[in-house]
mmCIF file of C-alpha atoms and ligand atoms in Angstrom:
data_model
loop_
_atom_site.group_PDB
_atom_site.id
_atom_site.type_symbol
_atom_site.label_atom_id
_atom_site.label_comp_id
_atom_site.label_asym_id
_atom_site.label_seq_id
_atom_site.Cartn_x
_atom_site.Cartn_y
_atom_site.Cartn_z
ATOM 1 C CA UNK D 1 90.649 114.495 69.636
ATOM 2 C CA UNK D 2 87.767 115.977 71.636
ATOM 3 C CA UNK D 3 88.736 118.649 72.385
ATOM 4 C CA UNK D 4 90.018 119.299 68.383
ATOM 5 C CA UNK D 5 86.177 118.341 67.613
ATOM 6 C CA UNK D 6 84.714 120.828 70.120
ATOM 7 C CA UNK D 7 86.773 123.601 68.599
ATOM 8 C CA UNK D 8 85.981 122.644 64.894
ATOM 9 C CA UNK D 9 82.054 123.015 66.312
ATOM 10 C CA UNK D 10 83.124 126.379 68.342
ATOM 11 C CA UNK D 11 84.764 127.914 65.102
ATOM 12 C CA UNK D 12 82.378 126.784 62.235
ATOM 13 C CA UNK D 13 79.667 128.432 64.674
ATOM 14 C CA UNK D 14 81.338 131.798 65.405
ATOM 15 C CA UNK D 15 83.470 132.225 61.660
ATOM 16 C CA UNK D 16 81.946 129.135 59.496
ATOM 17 C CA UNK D 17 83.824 126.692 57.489
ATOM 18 C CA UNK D 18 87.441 128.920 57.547
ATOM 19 C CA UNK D 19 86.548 129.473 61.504
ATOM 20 C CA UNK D 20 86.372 125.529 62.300
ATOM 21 C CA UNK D 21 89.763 124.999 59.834
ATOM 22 C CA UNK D 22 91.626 127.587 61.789
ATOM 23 C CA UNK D 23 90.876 126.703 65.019
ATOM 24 C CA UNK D 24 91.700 123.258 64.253
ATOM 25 C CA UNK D 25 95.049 124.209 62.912
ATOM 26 C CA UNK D 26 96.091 126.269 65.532
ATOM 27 C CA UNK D 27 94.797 124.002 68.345
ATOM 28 C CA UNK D 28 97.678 121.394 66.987
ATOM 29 C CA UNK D 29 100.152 123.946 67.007
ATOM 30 C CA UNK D 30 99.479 125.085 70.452
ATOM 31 C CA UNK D 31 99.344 121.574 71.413
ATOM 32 C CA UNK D 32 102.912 121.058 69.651
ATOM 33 C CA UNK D 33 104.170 123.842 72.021
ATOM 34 C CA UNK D 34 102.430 122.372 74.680
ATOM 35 C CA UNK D 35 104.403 119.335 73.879
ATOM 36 C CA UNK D 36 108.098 121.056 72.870
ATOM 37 C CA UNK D 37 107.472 122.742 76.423
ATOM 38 C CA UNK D 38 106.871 119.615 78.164
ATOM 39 C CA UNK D 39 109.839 117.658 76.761
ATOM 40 C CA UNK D 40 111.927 120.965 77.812
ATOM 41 C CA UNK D 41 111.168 119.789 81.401
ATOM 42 C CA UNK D 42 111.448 115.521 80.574
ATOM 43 C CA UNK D 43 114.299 115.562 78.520
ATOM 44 C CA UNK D 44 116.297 118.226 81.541
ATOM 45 C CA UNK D 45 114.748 115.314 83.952
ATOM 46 C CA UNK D 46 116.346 112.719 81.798
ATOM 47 C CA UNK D 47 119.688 113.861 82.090
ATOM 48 C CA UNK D 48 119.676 114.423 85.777
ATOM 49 C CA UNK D 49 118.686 110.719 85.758
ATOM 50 C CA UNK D 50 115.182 110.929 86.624
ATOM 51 C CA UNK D 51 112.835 108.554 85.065
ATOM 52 C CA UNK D 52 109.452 110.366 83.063
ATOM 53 C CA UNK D 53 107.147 107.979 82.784
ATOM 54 C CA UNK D 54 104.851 109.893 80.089
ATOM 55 C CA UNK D 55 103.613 113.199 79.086
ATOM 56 C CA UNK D 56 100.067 114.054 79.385
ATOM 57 C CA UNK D 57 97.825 116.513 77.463
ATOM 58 C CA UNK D 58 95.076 117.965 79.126
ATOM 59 C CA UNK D 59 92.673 120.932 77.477
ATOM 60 C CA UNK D 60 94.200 123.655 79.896
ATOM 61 C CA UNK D 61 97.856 122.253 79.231
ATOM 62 C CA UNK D 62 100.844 119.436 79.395
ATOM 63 C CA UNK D 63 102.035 117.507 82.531
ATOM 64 C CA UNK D 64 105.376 115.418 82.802
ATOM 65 C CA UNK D 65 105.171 112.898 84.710
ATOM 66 C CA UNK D 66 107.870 112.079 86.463
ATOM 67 C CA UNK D 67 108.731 109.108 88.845
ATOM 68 C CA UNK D 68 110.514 111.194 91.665
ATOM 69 C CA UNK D 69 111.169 114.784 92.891
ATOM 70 C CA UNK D 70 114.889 115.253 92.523
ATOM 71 C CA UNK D 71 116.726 115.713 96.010
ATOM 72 C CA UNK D 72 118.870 118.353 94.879
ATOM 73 C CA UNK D 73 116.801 121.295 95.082
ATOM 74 C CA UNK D 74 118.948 123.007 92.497
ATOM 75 C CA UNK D 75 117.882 120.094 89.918
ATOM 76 C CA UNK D 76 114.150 121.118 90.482
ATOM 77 C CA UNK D 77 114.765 124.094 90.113
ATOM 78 C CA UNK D 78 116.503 123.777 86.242
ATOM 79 C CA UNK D 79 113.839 121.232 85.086
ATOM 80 C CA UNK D 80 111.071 123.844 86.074
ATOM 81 C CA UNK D 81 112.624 126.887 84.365
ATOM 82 C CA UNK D 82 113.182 124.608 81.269
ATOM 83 C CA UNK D 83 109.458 124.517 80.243
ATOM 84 C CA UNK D 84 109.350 128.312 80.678
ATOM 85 C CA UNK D 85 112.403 128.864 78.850
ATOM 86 C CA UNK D 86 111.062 126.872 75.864
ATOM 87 C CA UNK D 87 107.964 128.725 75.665
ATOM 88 C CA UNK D 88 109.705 132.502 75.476
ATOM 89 C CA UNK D 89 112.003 130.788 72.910
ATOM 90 C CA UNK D 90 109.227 129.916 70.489
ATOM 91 C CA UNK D 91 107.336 133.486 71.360
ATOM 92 C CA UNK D 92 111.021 134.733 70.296
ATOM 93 C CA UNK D 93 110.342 132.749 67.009
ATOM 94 C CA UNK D 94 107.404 133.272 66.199
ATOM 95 C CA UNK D 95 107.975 137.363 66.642
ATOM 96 C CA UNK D 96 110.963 137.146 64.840
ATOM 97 C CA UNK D 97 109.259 135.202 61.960
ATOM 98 C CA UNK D 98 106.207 138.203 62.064
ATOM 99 C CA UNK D 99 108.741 140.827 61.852
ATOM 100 C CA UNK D 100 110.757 139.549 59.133
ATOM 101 C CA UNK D 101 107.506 138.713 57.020
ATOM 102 C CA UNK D 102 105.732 141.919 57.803
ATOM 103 C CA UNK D 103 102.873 140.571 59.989
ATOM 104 C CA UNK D 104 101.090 142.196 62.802
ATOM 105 C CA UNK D 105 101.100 140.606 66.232
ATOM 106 C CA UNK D 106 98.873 143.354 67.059
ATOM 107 C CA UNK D 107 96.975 141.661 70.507
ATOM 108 C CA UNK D 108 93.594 143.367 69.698
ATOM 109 C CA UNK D 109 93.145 140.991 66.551
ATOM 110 C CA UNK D 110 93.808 137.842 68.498
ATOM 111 C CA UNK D 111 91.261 134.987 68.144
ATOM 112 C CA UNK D 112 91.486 131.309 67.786
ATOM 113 C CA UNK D 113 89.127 131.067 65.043
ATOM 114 C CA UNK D 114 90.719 133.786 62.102
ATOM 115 C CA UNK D 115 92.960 136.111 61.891
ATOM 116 C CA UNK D 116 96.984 135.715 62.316
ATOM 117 C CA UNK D 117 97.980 132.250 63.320
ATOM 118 C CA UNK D 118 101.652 133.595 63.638
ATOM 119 C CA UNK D 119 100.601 136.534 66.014
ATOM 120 C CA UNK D 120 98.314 133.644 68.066
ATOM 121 C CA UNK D 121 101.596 131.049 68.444
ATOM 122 C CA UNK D 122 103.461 134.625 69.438
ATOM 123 C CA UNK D 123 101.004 135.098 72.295
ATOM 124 C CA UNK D 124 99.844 132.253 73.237
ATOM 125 C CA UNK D 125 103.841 130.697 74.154
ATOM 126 C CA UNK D 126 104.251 134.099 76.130
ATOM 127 C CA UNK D 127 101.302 133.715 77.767
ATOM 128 C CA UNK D 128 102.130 129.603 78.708
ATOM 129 C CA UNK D 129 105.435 131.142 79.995
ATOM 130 C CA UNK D 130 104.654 133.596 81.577
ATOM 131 C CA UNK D 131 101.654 132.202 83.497
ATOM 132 C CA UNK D 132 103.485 129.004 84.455
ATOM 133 C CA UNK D 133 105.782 131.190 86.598
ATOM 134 C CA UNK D 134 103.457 132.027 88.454
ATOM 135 C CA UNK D 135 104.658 130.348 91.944
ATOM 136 C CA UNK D 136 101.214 128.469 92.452
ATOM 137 C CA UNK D 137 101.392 124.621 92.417
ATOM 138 C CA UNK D 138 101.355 122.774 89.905
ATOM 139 C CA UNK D 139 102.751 125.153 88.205
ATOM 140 C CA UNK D 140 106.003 125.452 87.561
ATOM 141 C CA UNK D 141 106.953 128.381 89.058
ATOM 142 C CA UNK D 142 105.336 126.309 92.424
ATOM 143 C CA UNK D 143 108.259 123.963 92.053
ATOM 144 C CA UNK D 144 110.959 127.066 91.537
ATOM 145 C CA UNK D 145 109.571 128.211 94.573
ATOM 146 C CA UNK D 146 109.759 125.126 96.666
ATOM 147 C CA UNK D 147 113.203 124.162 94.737
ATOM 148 C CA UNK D 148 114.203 127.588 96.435
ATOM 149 C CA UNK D 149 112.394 126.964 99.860
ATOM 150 C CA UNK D 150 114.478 124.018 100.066
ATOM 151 C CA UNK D 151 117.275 125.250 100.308
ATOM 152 C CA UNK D 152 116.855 126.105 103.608
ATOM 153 C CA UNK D 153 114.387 123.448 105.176
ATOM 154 C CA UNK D 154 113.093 120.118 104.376
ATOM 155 C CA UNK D 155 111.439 119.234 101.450
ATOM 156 C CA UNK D 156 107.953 118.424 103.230
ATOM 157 C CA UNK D 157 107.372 121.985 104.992
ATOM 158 C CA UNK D 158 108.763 123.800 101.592
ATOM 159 C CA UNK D 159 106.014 121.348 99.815
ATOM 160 C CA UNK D 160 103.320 122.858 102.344
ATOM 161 C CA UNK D 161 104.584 126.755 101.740
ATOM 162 C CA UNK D 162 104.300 126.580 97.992
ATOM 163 C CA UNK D 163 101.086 124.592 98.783
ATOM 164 C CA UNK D 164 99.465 127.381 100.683
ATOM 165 C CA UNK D 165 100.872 130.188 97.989
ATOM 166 C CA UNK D 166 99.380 128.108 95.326
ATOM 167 C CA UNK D 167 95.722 127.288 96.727
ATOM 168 C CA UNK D 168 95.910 131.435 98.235
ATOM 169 C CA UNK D 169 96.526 132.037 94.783
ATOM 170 C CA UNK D 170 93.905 129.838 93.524
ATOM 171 C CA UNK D 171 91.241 131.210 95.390
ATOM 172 C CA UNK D 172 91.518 134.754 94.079
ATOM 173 C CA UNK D 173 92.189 133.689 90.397
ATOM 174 C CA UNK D 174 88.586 131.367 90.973
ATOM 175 C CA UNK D 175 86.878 134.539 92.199
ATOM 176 C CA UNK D 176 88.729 136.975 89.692
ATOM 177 C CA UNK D 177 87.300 134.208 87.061
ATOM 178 C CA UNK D 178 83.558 133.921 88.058
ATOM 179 C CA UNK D 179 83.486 137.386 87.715
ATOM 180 C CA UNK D 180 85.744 138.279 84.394
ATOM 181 C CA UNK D 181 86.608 134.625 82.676
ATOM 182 C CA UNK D 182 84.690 131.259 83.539
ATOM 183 C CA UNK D 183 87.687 129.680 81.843
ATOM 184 C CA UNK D 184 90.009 131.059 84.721
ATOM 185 C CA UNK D 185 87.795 130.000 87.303
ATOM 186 C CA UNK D 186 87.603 126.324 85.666
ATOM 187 C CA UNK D 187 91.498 126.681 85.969
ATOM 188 C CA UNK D 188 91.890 127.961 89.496
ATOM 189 C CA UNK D 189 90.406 124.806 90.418
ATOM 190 C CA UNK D 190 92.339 122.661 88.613
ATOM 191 C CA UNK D 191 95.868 124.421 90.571
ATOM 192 C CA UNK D 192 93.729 124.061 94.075
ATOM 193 C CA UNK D 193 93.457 120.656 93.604
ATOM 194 C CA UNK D 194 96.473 119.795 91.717
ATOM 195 C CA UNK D 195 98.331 121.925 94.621
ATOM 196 C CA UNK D 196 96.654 119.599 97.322
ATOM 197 C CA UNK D 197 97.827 116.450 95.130
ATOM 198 C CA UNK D 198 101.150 117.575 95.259
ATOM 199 C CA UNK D 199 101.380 118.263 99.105
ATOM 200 C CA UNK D 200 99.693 114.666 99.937
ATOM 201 C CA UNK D 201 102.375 112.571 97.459
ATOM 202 C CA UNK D 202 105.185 114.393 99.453
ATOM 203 C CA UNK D 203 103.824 113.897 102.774
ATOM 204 C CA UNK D 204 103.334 109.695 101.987
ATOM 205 C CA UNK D 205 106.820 109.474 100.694
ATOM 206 C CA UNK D 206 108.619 111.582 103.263
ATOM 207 C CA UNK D 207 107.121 109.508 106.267
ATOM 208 C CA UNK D 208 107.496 106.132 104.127
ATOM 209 C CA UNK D 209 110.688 107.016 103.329
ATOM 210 C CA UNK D 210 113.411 104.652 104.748
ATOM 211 C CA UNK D 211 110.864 102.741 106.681
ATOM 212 C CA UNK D 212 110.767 99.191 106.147
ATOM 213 C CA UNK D 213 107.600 97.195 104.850
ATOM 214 C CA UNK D 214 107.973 95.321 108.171
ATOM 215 C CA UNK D 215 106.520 98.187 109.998
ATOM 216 C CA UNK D 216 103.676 98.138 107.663
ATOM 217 C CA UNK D 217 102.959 94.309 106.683
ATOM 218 C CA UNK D 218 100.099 92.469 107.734
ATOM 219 C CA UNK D 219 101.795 89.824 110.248
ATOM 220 C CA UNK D 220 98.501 87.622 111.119
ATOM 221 C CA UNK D 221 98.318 86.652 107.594
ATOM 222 C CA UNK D 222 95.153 83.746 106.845
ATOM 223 C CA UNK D 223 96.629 81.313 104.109
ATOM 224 C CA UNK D 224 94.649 79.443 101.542
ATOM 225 C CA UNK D 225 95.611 75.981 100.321
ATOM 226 C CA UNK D 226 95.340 75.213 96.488
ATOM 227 C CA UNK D 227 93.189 71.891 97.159
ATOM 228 C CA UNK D 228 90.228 74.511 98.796
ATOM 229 C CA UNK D 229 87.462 75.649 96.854
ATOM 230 C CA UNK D 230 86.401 79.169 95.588
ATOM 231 C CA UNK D 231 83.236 78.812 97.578
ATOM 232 C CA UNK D 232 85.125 78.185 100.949
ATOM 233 C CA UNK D 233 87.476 80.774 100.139
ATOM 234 C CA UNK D 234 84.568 83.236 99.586
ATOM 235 C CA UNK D 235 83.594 82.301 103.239
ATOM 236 C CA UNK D 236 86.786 83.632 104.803
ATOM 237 C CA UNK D 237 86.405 87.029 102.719
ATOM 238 C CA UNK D 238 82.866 86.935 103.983
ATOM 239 C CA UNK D 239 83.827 86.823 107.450
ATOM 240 C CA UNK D 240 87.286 88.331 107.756
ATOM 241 C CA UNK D 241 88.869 91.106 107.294
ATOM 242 C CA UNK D 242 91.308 89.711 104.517
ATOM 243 C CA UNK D 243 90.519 90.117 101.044
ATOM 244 C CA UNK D 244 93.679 88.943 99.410
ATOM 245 C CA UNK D 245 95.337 85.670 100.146
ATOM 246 C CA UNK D 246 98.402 83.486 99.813
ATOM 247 C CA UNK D 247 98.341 79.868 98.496
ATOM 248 C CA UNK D 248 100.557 77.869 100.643
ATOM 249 C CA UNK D 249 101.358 74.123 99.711
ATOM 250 C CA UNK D 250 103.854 72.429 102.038
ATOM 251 C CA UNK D 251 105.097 75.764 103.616
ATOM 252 C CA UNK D 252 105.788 77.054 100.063
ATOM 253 C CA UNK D 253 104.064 80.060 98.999
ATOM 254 C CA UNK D 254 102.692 78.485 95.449
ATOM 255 C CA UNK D 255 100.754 81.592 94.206
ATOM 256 C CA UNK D 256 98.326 84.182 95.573
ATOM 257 C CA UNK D 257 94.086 84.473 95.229
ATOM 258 C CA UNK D 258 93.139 88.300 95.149
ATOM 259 C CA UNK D 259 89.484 89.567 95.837
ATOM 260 C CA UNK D 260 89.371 90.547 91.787
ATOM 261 C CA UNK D 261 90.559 86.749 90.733
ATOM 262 C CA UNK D 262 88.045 85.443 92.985
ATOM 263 C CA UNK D 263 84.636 87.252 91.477
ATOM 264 C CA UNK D 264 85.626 87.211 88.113
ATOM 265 C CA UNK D 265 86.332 83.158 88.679
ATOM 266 C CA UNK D 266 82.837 83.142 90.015
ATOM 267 C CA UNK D 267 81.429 84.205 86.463
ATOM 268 C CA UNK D 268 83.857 81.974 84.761
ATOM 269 C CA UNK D 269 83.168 78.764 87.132
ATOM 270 C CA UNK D 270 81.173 77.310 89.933
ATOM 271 C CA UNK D 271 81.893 77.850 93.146
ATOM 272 C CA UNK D 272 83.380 74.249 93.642
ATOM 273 C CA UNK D 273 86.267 75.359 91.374
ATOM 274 C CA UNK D 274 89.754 74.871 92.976
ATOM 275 C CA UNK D 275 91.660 77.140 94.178
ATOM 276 C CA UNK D 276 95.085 75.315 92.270
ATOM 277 C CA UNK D 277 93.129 76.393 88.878
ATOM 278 C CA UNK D 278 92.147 80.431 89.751
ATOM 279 C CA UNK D 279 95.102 81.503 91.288
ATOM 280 C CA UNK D 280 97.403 83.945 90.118
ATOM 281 C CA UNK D 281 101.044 81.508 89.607
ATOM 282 C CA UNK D 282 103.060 84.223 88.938
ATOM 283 C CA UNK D 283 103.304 86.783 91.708
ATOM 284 C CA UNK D 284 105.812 90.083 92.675
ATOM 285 C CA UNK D 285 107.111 89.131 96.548
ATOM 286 C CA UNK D 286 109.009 91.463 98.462
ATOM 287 C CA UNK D 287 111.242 90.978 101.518
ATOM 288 C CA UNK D 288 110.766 92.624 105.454
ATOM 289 C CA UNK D 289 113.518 95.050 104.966
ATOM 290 C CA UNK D 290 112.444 96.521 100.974
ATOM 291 C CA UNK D 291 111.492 100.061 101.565
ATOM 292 C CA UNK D 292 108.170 101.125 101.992
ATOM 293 C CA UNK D 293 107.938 103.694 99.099
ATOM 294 C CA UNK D 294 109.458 101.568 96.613
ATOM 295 C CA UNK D 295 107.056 98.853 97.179
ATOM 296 C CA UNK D 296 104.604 101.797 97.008
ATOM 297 C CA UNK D 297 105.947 102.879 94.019
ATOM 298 C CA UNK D 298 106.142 99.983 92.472
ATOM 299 C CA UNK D 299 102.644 98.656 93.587
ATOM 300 C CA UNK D 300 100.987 101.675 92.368
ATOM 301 C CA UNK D 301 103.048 101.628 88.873
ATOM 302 C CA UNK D 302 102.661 98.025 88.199
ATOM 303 C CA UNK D 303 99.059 97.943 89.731
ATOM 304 C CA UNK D 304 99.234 95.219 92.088
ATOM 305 C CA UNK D 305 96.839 94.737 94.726
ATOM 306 C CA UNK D 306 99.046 93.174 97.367
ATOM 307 C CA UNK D 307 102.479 91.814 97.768
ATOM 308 C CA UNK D 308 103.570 88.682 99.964
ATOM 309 C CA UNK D 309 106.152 89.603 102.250
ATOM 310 C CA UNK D 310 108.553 86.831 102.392
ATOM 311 C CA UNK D 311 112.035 85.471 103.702
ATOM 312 C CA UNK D 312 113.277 82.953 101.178
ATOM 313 C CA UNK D 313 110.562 80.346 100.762
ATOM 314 C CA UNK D 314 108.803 81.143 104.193
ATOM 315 C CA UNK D 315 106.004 83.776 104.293
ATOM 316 C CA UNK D 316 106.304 86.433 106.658
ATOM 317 C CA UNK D 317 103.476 88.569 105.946
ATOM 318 C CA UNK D 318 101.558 90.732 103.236
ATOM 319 C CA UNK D 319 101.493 94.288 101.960
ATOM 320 C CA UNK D 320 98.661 95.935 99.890
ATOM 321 C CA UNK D 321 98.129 99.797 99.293
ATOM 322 C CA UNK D 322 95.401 100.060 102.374
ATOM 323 C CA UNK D 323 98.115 99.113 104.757
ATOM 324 C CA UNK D 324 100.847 101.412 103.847
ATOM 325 C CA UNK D 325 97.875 104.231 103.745
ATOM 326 C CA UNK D 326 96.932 102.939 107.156
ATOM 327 C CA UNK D 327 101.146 102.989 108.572
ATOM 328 C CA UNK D 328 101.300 106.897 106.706
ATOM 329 C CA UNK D 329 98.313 107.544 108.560
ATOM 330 C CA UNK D 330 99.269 106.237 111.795
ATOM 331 C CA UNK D 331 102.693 107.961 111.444
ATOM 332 C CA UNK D 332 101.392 111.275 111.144
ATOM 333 C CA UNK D 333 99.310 111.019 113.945
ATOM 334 C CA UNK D 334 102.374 110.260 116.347
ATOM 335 C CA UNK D 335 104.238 113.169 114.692
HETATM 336 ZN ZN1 ZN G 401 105.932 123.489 82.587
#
């Protein structure tokens, strides 16, 4: 809606009234592109199985977000070339539709404020085609390319090839566009970083990857009791390292007090409140042998803070995000 504003400003400046209608109109279309591209690559996704959890519209263009890289390279490969494909299929349109009514797509007369909104859909959709093959991460042709890397090694050091080719790739369109187009530069920064993104989510799910959360959990886990106070609770958290902790009444875990429960209790009540009336009842727990990037996934989907590890009734430990950052990190280091 912002940006739909900032072009209605943009237009009414440069063409008046007409300027600020057209740019508004074809900023939806191209955004409906945007979108017909994007579901090209969900809806392939879908049918391979793999869940998309939404699509996202940015100002330089559409993301699908999907909740796992397929592990058939070959699958990648199809649900990148989809969005492409979409794209030269509506540039095939919207040619087709200029040719049989007589318009020019002529590229000279090309702006976003007047002028031929046909001939702008036309260029535009070969443009988002063309330019998302480039093999740079995140673009899609940086996923053909590691699809196709893959093929021959592991996923992780195909991740870090198409990483390099993307930010190499980056850096020359960034100086190309401080010199030429600010709006490339403002791009090329956008692939360098969405490039490093890319190569830091593979690297913490390849060395989670079959590891158990035992290897992760907290073992020397402090408990609370439900008949403690906020205020002596607030003690432990001011001299501990735990921030997060589990309620345990009769060796049953009864609920869990996170660092967020705790202050926003404070505003609500005094710091002789019990602990029985703050905590959280309903908690997710997890067991020692659960895989570490489900739990991850899952923790960073759902938003939770930390996790009680637990056999049966009987606490064995606690995950949060910090630790399994902290096992990745320590993983790496040994190779
Ligand atoms: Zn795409």
């Amino acid at each position: 809606m912002l940006l739909l504003f900032f072009i209605g400003i943009l237009g009414s400046k440069q063409a008046g009234a007409s300027g600020a209608i057209f740019g508004m109109i074809s900023i939806v279309f191209i955004f409906f592109c945007v979108i017909l591209h994007e579901m090209g690559h969900s809806l392939m996704a879908i049918r391979y199985g793999i869940d998309v959890k939404d699509i996202v519209l940015l100002p330089i263009g559409g993301v699908s977000r999907m909740e796992e890289i397929p592990e058939d390279p070959k699958k990648e490969i199809t649900i990148s070339v989809v969005g492409p494909l979409v794209s030269f299929g509506l540039a095939l349109l919207f040619f087709l539709i200029a040719k049989t009514t007589g318009q020019s797509i002529s590229f000279k007369t090309l702006s976003l404020f007047g002028g031929n909104l046909v001939a702008n859909l036309f260029w535009i959709n070969l443009i988002l085609g063309t330019f998302n093959l480039i093999p740079a991460f995140p673009m899609d042709g940086g996923r053909v390319l590691r699809g196709i890397l893959s093929t021959s090694m592991d996923s992780l050091r195909a991740t870090k090839i198409a990483v390099n080719v993307g930010q190499v790739f980056a850096i020359f369109l960034f100086f190309f566009g401080i010199f030429f187009n600010w709006w490339m530069a403002l791009i090329a920064i956008f692939i360098y970083l969405g490039a490093e993104g890319e190569e830091r989510m593979v690297a913490l799910r390849t060395t989670l990857g079959k590891s158990p959360v035992k290897l992760a959990m907290i073992t020397d886990v402090h408990t609370i009791s439900p008949g403690q106070t906020v205020g002596q609770v607030l003690e432990n958290i001011c001299h501990g390292f735990q921030q997060d902790f589990p309620v345990v009444e009769r060796g049953e875990v009864v609920g869990i007090l996170t660092k967020e429960a705790i202050f926003s209790a404070l505003h609500k009540h005094e710091k002789s409140a019990l602990v029985r009336d703050v905590m959280q009842k309903e908690f997710v727990s997890t067991t020692e042998d659960a895989s570490l990037s489900d739990i991850f996934k899952k923790m960073t989907t759902e938003k939770l803070s930390v996790m009680p590890v637990m056999k049966g009734k009987e606490l064995r430990g606690m995950i949060n995000l910090e630790q399994i950052g902290k096992y990745h990190m320590i993983c790496q280091e040994g190779g």
